[in-house]
PDB file of C-alpha atoms and ligand atoms in Angstrom:
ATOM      1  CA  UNK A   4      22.472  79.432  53.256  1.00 46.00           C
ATOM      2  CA  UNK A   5      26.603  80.401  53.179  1.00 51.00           C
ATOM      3  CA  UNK A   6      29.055  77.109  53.307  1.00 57.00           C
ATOM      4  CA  UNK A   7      30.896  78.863  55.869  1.00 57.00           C
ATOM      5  CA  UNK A   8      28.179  79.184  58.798  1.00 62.00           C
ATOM      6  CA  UNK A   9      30.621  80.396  61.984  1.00 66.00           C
ATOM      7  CA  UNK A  10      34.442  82.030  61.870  1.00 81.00           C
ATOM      8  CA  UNK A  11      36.496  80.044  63.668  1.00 87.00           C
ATOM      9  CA  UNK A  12      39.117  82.465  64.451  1.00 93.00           C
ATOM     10  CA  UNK A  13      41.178  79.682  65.586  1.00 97.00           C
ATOM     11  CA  UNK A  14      39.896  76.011  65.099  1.00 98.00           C
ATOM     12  CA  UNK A  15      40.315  73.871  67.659  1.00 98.00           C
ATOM     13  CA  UNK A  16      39.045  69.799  68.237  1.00 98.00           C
ATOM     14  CA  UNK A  17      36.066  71.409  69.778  1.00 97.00           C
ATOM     15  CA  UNK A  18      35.090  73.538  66.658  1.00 97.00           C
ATOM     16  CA  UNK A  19      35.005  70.365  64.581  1.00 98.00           C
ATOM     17  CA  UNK A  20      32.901  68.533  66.764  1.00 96.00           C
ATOM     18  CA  UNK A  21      30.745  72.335  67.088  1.00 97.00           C
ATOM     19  CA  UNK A  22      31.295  72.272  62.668  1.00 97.00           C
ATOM     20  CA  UNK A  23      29.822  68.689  62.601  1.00 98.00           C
ATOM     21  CA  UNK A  24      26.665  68.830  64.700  1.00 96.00           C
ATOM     22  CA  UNK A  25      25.977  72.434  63.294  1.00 96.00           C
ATOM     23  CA  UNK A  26      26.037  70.879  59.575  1.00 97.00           C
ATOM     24  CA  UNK A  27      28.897  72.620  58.602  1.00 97.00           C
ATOM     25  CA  UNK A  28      31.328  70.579  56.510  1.00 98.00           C
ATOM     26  CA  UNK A  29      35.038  71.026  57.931  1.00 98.00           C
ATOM     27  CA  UNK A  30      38.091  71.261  54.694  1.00 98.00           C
ATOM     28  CA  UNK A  31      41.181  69.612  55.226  1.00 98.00           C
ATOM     29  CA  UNK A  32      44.416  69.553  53.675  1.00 99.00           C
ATOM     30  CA  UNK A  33      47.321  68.735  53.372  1.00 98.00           C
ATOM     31  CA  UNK A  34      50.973  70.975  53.244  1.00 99.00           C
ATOM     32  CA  UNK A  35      54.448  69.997  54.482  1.00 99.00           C
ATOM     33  CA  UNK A  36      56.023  73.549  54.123  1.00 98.00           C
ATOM     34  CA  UNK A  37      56.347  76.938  55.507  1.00 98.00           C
ATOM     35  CA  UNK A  38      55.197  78.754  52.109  1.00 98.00           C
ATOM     36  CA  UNK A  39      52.498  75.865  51.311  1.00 98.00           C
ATOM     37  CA  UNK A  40      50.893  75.936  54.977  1.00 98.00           C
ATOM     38  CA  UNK A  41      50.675  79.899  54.615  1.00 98.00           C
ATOM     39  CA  UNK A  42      48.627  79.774  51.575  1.00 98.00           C
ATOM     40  CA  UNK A  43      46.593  77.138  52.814  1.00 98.00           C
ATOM     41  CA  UNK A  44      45.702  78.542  55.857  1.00 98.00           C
ATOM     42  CA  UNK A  45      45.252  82.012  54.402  1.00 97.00           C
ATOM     43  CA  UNK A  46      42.468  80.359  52.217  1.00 97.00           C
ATOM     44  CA  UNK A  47      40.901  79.606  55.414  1.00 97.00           C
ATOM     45  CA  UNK A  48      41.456  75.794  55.062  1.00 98.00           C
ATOM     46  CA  UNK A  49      39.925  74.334  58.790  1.00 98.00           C
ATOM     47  CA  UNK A  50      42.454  71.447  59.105  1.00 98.00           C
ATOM     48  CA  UNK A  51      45.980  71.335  57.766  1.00 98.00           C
ATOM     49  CA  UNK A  52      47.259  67.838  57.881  1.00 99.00           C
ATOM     50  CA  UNK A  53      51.330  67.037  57.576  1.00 99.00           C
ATOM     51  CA  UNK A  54      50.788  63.765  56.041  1.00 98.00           C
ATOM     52  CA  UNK A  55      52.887  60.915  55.607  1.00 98.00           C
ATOM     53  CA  UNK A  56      52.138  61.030  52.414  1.00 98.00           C
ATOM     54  CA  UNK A  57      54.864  63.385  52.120  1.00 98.00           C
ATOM     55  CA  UNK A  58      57.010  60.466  52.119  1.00 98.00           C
ATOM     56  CA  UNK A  59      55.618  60.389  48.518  1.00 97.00           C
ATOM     57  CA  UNK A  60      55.198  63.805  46.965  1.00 97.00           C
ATOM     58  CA  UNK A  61      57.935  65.916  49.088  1.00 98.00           C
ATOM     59  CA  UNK A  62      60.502  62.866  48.848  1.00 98.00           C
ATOM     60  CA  UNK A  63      59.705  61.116  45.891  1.00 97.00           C
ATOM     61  CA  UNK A  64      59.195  57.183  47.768  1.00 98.00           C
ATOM     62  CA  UNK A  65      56.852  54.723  46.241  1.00 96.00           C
ATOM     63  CA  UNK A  66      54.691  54.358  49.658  1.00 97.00           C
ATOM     64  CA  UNK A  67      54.476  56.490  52.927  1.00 98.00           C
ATOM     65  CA  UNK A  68      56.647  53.589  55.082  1.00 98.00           C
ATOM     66  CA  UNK A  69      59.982  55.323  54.518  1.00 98.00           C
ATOM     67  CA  UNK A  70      59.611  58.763  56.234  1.00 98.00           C
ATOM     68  CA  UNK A  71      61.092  58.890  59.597  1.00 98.00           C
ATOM     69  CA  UNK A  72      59.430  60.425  62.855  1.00 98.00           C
ATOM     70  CA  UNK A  73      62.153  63.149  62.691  1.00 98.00           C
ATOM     71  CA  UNK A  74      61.602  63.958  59.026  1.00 98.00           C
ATOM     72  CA  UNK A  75      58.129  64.502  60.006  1.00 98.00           C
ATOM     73  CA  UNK A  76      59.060  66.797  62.793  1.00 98.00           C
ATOM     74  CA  UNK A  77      60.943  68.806  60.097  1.00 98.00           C
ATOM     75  CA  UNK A  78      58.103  68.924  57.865  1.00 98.00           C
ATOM     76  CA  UNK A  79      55.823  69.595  60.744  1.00 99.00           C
ATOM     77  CA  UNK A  80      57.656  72.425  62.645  1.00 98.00           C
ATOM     78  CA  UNK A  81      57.386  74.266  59.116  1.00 98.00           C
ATOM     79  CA  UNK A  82      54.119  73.955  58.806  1.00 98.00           C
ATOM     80  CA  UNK A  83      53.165  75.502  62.378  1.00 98.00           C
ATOM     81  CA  UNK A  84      55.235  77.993  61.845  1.00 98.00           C
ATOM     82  CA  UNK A  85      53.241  79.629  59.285  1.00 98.00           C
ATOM     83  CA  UNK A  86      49.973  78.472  60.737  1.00 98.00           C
ATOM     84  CA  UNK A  87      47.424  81.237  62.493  1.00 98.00           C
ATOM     85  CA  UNK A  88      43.864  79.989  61.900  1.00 98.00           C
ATOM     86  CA  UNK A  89      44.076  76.200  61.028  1.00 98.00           C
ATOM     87  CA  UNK A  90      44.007  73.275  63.195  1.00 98.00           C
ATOM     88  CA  UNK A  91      47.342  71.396  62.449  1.00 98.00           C
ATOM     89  CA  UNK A  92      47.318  67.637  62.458  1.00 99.00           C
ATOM     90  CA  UNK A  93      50.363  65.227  62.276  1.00 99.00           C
ATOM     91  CA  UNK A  94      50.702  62.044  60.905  1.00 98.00           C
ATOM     92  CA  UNK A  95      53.015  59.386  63.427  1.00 98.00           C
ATOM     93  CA  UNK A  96      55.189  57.583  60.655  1.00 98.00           C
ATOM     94  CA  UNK A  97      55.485  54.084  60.031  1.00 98.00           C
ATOM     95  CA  UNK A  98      57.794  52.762  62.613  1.00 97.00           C
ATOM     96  CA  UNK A  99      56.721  55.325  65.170  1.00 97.00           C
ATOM     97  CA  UNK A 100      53.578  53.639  67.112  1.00 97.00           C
ATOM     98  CA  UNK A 101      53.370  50.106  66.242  1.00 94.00           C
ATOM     99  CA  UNK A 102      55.538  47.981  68.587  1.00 94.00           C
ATOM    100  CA  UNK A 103      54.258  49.021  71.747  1.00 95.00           C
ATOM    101  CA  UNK A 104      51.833  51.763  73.469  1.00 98.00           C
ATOM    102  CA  UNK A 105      55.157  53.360  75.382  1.00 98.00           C
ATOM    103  CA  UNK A 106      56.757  53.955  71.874  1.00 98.00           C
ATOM    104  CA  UNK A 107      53.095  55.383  70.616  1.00 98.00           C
ATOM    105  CA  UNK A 108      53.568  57.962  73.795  1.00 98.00           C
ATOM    106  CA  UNK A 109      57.309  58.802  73.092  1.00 98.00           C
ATOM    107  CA  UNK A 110      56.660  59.588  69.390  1.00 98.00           C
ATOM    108  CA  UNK A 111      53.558  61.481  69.617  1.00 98.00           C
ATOM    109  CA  UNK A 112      55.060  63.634  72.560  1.00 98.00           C
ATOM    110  CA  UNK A 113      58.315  64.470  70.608  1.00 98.00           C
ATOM    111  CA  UNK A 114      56.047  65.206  67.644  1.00 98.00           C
ATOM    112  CA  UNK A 115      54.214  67.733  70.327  1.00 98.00           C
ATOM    113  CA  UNK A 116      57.035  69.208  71.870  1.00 98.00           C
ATOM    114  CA  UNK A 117      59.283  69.105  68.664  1.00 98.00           C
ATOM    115  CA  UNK A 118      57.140  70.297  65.767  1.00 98.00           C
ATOM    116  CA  UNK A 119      54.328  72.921  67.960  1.00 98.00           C
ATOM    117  CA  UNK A 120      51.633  71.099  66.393  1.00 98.00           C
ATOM    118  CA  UNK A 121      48.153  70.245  67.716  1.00 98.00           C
ATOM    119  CA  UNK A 122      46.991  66.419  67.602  1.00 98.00           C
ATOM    120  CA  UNK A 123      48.761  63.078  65.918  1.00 98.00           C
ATOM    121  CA  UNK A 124      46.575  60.726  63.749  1.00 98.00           C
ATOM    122  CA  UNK A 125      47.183  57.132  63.315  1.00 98.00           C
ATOM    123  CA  UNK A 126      46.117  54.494  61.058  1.00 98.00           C
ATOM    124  CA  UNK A 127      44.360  51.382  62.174  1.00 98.00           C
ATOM    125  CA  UNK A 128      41.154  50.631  65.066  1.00 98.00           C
ATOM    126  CA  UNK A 129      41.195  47.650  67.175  1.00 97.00           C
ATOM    127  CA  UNK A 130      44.782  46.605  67.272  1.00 97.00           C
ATOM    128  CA  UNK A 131      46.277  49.857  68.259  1.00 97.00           C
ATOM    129  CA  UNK A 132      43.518  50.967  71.244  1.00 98.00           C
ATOM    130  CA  UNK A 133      46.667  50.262  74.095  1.00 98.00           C
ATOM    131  CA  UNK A 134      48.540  53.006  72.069  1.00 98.00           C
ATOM    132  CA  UNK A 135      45.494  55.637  71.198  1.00 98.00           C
ATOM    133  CA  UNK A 136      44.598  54.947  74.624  1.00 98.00           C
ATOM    134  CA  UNK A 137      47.879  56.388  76.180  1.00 98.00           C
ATOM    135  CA  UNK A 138      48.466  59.381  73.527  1.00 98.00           C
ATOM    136  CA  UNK A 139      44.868  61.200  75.219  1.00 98.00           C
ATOM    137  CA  UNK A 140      45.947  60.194  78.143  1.00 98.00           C
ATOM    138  CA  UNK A 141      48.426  62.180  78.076  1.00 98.00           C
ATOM    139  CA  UNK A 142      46.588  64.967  76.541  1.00 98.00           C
ATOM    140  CA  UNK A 143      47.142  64.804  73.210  1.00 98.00           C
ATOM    141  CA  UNK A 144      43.897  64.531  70.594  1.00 98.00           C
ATOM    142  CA  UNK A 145      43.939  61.633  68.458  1.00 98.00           C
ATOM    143  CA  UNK A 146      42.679  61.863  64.716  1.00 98.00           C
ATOM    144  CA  UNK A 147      41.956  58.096  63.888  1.00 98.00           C
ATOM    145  CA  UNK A 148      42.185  56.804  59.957  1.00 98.00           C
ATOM    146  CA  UNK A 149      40.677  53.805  58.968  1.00 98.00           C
ATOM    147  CA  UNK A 150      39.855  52.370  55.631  1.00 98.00           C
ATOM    148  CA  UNK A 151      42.494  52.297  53.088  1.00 98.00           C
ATOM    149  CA  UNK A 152      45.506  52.579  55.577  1.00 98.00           C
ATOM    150  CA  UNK A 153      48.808  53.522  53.012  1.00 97.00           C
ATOM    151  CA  UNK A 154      51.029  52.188  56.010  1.00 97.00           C
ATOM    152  CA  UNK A 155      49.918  48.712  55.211  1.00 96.00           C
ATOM    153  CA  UNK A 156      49.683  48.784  51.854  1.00 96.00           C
ATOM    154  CA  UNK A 157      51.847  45.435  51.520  1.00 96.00           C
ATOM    155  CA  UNK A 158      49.502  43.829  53.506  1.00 93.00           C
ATOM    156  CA  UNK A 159      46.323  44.931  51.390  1.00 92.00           C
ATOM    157  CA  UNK A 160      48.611  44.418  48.024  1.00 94.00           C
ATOM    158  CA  UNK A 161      46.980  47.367  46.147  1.00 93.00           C
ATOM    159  CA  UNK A 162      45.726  50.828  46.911  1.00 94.00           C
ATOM    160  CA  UNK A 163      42.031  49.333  45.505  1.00 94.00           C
ATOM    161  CA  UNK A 164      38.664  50.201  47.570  1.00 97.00           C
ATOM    162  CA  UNK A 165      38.665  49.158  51.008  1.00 96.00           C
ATOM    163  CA  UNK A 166      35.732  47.451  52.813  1.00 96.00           C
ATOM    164  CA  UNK A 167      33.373  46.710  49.806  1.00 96.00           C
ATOM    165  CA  UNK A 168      32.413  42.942  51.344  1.00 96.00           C
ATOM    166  CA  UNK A 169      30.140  42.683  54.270  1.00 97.00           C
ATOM    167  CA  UNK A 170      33.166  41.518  57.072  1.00 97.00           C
ATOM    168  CA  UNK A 171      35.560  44.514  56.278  1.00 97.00           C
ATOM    169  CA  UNK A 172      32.255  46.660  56.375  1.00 98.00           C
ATOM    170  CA  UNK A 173      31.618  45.491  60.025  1.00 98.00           C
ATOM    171  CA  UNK A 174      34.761  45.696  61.100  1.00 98.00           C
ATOM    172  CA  UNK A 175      35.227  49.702  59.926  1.00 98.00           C
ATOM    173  CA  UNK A 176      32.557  49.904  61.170  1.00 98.00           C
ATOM    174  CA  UNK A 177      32.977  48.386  65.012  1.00 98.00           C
ATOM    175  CA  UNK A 178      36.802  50.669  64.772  1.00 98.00           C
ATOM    176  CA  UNK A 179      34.749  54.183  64.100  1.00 98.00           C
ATOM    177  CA  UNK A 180      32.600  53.447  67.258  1.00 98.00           C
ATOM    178  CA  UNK A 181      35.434  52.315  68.931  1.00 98.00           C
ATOM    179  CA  UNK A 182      37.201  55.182  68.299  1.00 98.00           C
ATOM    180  CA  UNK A 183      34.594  57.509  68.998  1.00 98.00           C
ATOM    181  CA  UNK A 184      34.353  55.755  72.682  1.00 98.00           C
ATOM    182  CA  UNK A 185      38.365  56.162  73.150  1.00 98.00           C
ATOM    183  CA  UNK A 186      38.138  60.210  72.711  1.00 98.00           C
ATOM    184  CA  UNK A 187      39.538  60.170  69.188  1.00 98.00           C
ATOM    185  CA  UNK A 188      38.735  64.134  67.888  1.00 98.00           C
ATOM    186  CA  UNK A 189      37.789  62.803  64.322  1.00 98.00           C
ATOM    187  CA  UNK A 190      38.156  60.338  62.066  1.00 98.00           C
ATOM    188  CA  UNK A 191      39.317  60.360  58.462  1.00 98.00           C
ATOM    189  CA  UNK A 192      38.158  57.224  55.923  1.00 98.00           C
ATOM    190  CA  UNK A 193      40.049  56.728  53.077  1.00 98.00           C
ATOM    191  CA  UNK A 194      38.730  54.573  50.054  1.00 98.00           C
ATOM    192  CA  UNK A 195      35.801  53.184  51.021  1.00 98.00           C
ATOM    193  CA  UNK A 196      32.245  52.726  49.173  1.00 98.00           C
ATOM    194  CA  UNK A 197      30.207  56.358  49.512  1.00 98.00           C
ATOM    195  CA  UNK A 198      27.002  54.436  51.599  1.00 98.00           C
ATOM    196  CA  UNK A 199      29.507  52.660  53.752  1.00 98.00           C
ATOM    197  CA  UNK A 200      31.076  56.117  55.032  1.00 98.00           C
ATOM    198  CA  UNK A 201      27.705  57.912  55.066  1.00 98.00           C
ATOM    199  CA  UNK A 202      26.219  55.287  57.508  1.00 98.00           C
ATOM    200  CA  UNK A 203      29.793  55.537  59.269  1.00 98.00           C
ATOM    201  CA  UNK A 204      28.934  59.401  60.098  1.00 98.00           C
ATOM    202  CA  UNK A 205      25.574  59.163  60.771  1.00 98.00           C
ATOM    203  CA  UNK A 206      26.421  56.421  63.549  1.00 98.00           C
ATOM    204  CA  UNK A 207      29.230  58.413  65.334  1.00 98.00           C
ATOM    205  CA  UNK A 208      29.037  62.133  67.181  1.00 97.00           C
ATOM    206  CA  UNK A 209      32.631  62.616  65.943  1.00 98.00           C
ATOM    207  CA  UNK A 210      33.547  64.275  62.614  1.00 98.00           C
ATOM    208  CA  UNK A 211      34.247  61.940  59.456  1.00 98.00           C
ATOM    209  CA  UNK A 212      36.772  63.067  57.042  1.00 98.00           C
ATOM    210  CA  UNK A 213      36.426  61.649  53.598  1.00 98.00           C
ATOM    211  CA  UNK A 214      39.126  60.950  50.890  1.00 98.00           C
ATOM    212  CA  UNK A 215      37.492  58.835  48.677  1.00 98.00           C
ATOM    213  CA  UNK A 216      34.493  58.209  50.934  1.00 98.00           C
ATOM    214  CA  UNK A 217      31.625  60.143  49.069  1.00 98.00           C
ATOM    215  CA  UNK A 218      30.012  63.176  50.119  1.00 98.00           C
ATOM    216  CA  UNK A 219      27.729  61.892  53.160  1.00 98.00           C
ATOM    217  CA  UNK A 220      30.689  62.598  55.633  1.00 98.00           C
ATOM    218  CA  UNK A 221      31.274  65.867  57.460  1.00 98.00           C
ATOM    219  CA  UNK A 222      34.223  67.056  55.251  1.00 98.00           C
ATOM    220  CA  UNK A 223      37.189  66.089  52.624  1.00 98.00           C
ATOM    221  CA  UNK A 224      40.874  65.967  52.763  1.00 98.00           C
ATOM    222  CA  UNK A 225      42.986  66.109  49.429  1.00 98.00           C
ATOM    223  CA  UNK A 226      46.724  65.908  48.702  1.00 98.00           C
ATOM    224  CA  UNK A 227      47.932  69.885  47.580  1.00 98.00           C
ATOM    225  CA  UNK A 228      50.143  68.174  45.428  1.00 98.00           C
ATOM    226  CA  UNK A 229      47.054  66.096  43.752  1.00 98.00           C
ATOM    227  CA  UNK A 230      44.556  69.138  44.397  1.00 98.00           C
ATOM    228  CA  UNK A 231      46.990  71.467  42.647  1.00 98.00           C
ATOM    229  CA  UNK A 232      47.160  69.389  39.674  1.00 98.00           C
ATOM    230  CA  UNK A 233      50.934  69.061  40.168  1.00 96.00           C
ATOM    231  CA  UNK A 234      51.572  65.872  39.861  1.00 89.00           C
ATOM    232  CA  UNK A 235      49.847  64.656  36.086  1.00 83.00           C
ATOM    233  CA  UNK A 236      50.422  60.959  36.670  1.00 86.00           C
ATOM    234  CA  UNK A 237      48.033  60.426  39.981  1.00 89.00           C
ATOM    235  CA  UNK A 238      44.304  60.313  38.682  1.00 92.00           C
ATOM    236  CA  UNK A 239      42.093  58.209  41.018  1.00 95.00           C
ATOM    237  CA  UNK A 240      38.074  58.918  40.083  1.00 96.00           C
ATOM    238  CA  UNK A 241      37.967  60.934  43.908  1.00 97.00           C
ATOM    239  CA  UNK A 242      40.301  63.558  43.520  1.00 98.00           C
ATOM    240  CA  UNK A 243      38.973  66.604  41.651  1.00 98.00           C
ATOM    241  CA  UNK A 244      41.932  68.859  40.295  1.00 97.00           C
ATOM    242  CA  UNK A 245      41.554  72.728  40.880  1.00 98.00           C
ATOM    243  CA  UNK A 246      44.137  74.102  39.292  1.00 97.00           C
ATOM    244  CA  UNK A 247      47.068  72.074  36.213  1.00 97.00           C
ATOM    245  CA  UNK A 248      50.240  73.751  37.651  1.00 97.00           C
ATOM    246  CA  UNK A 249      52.079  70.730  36.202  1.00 97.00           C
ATOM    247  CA  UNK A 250      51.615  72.348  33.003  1.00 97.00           C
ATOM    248  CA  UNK A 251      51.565  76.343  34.591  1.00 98.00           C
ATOM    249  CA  UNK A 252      54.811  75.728  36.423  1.00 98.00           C
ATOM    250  CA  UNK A 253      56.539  73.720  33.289  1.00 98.00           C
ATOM    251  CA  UNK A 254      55.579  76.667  31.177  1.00 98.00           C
ATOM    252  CA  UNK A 255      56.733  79.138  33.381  1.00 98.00           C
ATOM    253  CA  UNK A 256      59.936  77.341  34.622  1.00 98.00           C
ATOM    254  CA  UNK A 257      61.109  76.782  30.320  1.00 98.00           C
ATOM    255  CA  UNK A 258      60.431  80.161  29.601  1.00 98.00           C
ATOM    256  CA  UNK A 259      62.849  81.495  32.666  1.00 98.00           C
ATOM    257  CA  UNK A 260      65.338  79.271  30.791  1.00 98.00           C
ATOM    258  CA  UNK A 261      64.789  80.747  27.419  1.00 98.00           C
ATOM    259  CA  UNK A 262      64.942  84.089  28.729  1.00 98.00           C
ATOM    260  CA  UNK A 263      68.516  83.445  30.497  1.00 98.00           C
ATOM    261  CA  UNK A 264      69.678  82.028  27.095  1.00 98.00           C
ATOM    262  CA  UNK A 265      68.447  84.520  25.044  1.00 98.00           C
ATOM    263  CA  UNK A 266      70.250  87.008  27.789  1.00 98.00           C
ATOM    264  CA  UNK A 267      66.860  88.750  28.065  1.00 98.00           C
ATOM    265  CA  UNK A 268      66.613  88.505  31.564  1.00 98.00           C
ATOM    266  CA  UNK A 269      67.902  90.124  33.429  1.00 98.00           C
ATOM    267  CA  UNK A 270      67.055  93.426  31.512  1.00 98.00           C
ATOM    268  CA  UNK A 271      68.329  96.773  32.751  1.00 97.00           C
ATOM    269  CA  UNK A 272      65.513  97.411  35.236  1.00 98.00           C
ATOM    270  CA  UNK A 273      66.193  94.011  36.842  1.00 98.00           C
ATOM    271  CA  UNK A 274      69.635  94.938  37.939  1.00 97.00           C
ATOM    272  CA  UNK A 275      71.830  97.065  40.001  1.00 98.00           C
TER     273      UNK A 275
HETATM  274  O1  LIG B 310      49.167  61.232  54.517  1.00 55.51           O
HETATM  275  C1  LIG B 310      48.141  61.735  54.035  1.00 55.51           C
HETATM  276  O2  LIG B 310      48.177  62.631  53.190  1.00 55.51           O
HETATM  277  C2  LIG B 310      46.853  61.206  54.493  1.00 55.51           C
HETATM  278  C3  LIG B 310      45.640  61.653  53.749  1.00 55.51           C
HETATM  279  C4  LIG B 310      45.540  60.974  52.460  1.00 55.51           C
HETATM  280  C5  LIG B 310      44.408  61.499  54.571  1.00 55.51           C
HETATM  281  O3  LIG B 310      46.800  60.443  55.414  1.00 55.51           O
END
């Protein structure tokens, strides 16, 4: 039996949900460019994301809290742009949803309107239900992330795995389904023991996205960045590298330099 069961000429929330009950595991990730997001989706990724968490490997912060709802418009607008088949996914920033339900509206409409993009995803369950509440109210889908949550990472204290005692288990737990009753699209789970996020999928009609989460949920997000093996110094046990371009693109990039000092580039076909 092929991986690949249907093509989605364009994936929509509905295809997910269609992916999910068919058996069909959904990819996901992420890209924050025009050139990126064209490769990705040319590889016939399902779901591009424009994380946050190019607060980190686009801009170089320690956590995703700096980026700014208008830096991810930038990011995101690039992205669409390039995007034919994929579903593309936006992350509301830090800042951008957590005072009040109004200012969860606002941002995730600008984000719309702004950036051409296709649903918002938020981090957290019970205490922001007001503000997912409004956002598909108003039309837009909702990808909900629960789990390890980056945004509050000076709350948790470390990036360790989420939920391993019983009362964090119940709570994720009591979120997903709430989630699932609110008209969240999907759901990704970040972190979290591998039985924990199987019984997670198996208890909710709505896709589960795993990072972290094992291989009983309906698909897997990765970083590029991570993916790509372009950034040596991140190694958590989940992420499996594809490809060292660390190393490819350091290789490459000295020997450019070594050609322009050694004046043998460019050579006499390489000019005008
Ligand atoms: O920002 C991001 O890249 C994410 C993924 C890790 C799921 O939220």
């Amino acid at each position: 039996m092929s991986a690949i069961k249907k093509d989605y000429k364009k994936v929509t929330t509905k295809s997910l949900i269609e992916m999910k009950s068919n058996g069909e595991k959904i990819s996901m990730l992420t890209a924050y460019d025009y050139t990126m997001a064209k490769i990705v989706d040319t590889a016939g990724v399902d779901v591009i994301l424009v994380g946050d968490s190019a607060s980190n490997v686009m801009a170089g912060h320690e956590t995703t809290l700096p980026i700014t709802l208008d830096q991810m418009i930038y990011h995101a607008s690039s992205v669409v742009r390039a995007v034919e088949r994929a579903l593309v996914v936006i992350d509301l920033p830090f800042g951008s949803y957590q005072s009040d339900s109004k200012e969860a509206l606002r941002s995730s409409i600008r984000i719309m309107k702004e950036s051409g993009g296709h649903a918002v995803k938020l981090e957290g369950g019970k205490e922001i239900k007001e503000s997912i509440k409004k956002i598909l109210n108003a039309g837009i889908p909702v990808m909900g992330h629960l789990g390890l949550t980056p945004q509050s990472i000076y709350k948790f204290g470390t990036y360790t795995v989420r939920a391993k005692e019983d009362e964090e288990a119940e709570k994720l737990i009591e979120d997903a389904k709430l989630l699932e009753q609110l008209g969240c699209f999907a759901l990704v789970l970040e972190k979290i023991p591998a039985n924990l996020a199987k019984q997670v999928a198996e208890s909710i009609s709505i896709p589960v996205i795993g990072i972290g989460a094992g291989g009983g949920v309906d698909g897997q997000v990765l970083v590029i960045h991570d993916m790509l093996g372009m950034n040596n110094e991140f190694s958590p046990r989940f992420l499996r590298r594809y490809m060292n371009l660390y190393e490819g693109m350091t290789s490459a990039i000295s020997k450019y330099v070594t050609d322009v000092k050694s004046k043998d580039f460019p050579n006499e076909k390489e000019q005008y």
